[in-house]
Coordinates of N, CA and C in Angstrom, one line a residue:
X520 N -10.2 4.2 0.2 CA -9.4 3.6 1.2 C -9.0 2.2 0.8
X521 N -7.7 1.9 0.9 CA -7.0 1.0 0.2 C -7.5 -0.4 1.9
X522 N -7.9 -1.5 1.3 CA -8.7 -2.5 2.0 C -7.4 -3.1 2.9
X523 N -6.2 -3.1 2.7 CA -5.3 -3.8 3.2 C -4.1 -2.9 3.5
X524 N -4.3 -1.8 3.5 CA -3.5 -0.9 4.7 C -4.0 -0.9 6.1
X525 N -2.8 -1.1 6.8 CA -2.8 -1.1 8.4 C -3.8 0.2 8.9
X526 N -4.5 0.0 9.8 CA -5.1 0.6 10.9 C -4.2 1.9 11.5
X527 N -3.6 2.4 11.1 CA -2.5 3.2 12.0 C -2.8 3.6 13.6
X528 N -4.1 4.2 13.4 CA -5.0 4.6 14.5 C -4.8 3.2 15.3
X529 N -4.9 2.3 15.4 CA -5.0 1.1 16.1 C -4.1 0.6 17.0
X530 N -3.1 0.5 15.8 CA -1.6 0.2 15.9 C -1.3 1.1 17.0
X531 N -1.4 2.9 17.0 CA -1.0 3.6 17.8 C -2.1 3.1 19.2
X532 N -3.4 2.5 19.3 CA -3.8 2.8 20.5 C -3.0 0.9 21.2
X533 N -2.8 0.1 20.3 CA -2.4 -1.4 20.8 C -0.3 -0.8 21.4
X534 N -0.1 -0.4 20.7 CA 1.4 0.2 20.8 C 1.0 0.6 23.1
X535 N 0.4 1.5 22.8 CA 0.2 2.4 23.8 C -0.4 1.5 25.1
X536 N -1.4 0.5 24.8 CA -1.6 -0.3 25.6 C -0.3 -1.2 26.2
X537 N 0.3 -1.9 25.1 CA 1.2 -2.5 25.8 C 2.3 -1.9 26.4
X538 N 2.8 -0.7 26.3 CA 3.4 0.0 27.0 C 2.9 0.5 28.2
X539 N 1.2 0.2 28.7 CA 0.5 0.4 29.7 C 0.8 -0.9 30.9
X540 N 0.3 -2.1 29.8 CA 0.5 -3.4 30.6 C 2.0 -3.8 30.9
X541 N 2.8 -3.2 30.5 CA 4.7 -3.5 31.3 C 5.0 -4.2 30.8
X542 N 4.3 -5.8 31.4 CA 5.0 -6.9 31.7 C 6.4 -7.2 30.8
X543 N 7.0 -8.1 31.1 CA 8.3 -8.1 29.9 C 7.6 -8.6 29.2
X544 N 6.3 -9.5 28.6 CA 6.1 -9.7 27.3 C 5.4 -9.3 26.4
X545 N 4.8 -8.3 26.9 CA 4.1 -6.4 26.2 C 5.3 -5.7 25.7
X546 N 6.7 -5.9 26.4 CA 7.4 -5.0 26.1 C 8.4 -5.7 24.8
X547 N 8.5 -7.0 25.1 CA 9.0 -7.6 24.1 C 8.0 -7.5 23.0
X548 N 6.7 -7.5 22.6 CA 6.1 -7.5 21.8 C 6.3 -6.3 21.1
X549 N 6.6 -5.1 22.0 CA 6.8 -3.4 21.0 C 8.4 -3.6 20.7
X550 N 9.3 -4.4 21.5 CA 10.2 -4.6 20.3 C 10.5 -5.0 19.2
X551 N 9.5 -6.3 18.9 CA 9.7 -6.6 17.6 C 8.7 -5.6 16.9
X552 N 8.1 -5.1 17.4 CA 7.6 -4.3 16.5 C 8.3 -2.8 16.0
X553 N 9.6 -3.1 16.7 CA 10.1 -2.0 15.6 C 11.5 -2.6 15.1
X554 N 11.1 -3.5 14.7 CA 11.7 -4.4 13.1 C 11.5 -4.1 12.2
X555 N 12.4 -3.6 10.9 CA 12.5 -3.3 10.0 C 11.0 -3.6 9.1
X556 N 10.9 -5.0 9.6 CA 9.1 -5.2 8.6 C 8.0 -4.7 8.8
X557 N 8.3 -3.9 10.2 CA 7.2 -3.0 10.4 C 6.8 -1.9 9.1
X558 N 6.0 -1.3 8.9 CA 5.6 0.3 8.9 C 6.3 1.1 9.5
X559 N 7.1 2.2 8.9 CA 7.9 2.9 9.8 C 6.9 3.8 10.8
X560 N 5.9 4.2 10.6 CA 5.9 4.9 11.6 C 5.0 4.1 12.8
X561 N 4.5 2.7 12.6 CA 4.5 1.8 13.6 C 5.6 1.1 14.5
X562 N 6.5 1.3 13.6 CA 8.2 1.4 14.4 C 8.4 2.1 15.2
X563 N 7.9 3.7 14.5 CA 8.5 5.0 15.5 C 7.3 5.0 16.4
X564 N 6.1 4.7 16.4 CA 5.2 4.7 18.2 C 5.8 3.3 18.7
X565 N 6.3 2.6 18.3 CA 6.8 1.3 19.4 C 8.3 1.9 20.2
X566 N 9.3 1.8 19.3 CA 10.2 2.9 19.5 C 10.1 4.2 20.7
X567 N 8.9 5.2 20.6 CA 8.5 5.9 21.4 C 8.3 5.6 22.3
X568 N 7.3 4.4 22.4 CA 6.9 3.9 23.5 C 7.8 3.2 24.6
X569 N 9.2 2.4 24.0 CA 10.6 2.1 24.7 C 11.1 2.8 25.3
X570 N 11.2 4.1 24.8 CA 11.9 4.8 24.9 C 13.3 4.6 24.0
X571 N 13.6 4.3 23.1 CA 14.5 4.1 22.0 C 14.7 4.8 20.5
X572 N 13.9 5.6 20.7 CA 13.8 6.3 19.6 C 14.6 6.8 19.1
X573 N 15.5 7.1 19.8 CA 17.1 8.1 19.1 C 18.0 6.7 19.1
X574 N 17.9 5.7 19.4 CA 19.1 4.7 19.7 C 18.8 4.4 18.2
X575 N 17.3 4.1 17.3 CA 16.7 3.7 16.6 C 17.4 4.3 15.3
X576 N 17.7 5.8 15.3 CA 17.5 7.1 14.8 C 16.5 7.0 13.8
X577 N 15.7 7.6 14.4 CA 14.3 8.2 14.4 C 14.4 9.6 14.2
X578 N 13.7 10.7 12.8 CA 13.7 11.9 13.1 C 12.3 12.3 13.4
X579 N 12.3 12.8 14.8 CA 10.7 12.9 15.2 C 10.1 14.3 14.2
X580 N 10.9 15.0 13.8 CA 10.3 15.7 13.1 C 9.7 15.2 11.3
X581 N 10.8 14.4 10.8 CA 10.3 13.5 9.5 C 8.9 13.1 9.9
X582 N 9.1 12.4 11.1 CA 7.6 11.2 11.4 C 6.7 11.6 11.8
X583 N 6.4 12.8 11.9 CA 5.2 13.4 12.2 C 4.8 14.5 11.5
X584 N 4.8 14.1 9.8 CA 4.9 14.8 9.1 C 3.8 14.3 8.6

């Protein structure tokens, strides 16, 4: 296990949180997180979680491969 790869598992439970807590600055925070310097598939659960995933283009079937 490489020491400095992302958490994915994590990412997807913090992603999902803030999409729990609303507020506009939870929601601003999953937008930048689907900025190009993301991880893409930490892009595509923020993305998800907007609901912007096709605006994104996002292939749900690529990213859940």
């Amino acid at each position: 296990m490489d020491e400095d790869a992302p958490a994915y598992w994590l990412c997807q439970k913090v992603i999902s949180s803030l999409g729990e807590i609303g507020t506009p600055e939870a929601l601003e925070c999953l937008r930048r997180m689907t900025n190009p310097s993301w991880p893409g598939v930490v892009r595509w659960h923020a993305a998800v979680e907007l609901g912007v995933e096709d605006e994104l283009g996002f292939d749900e079937d690529q990213m859940l491969r």
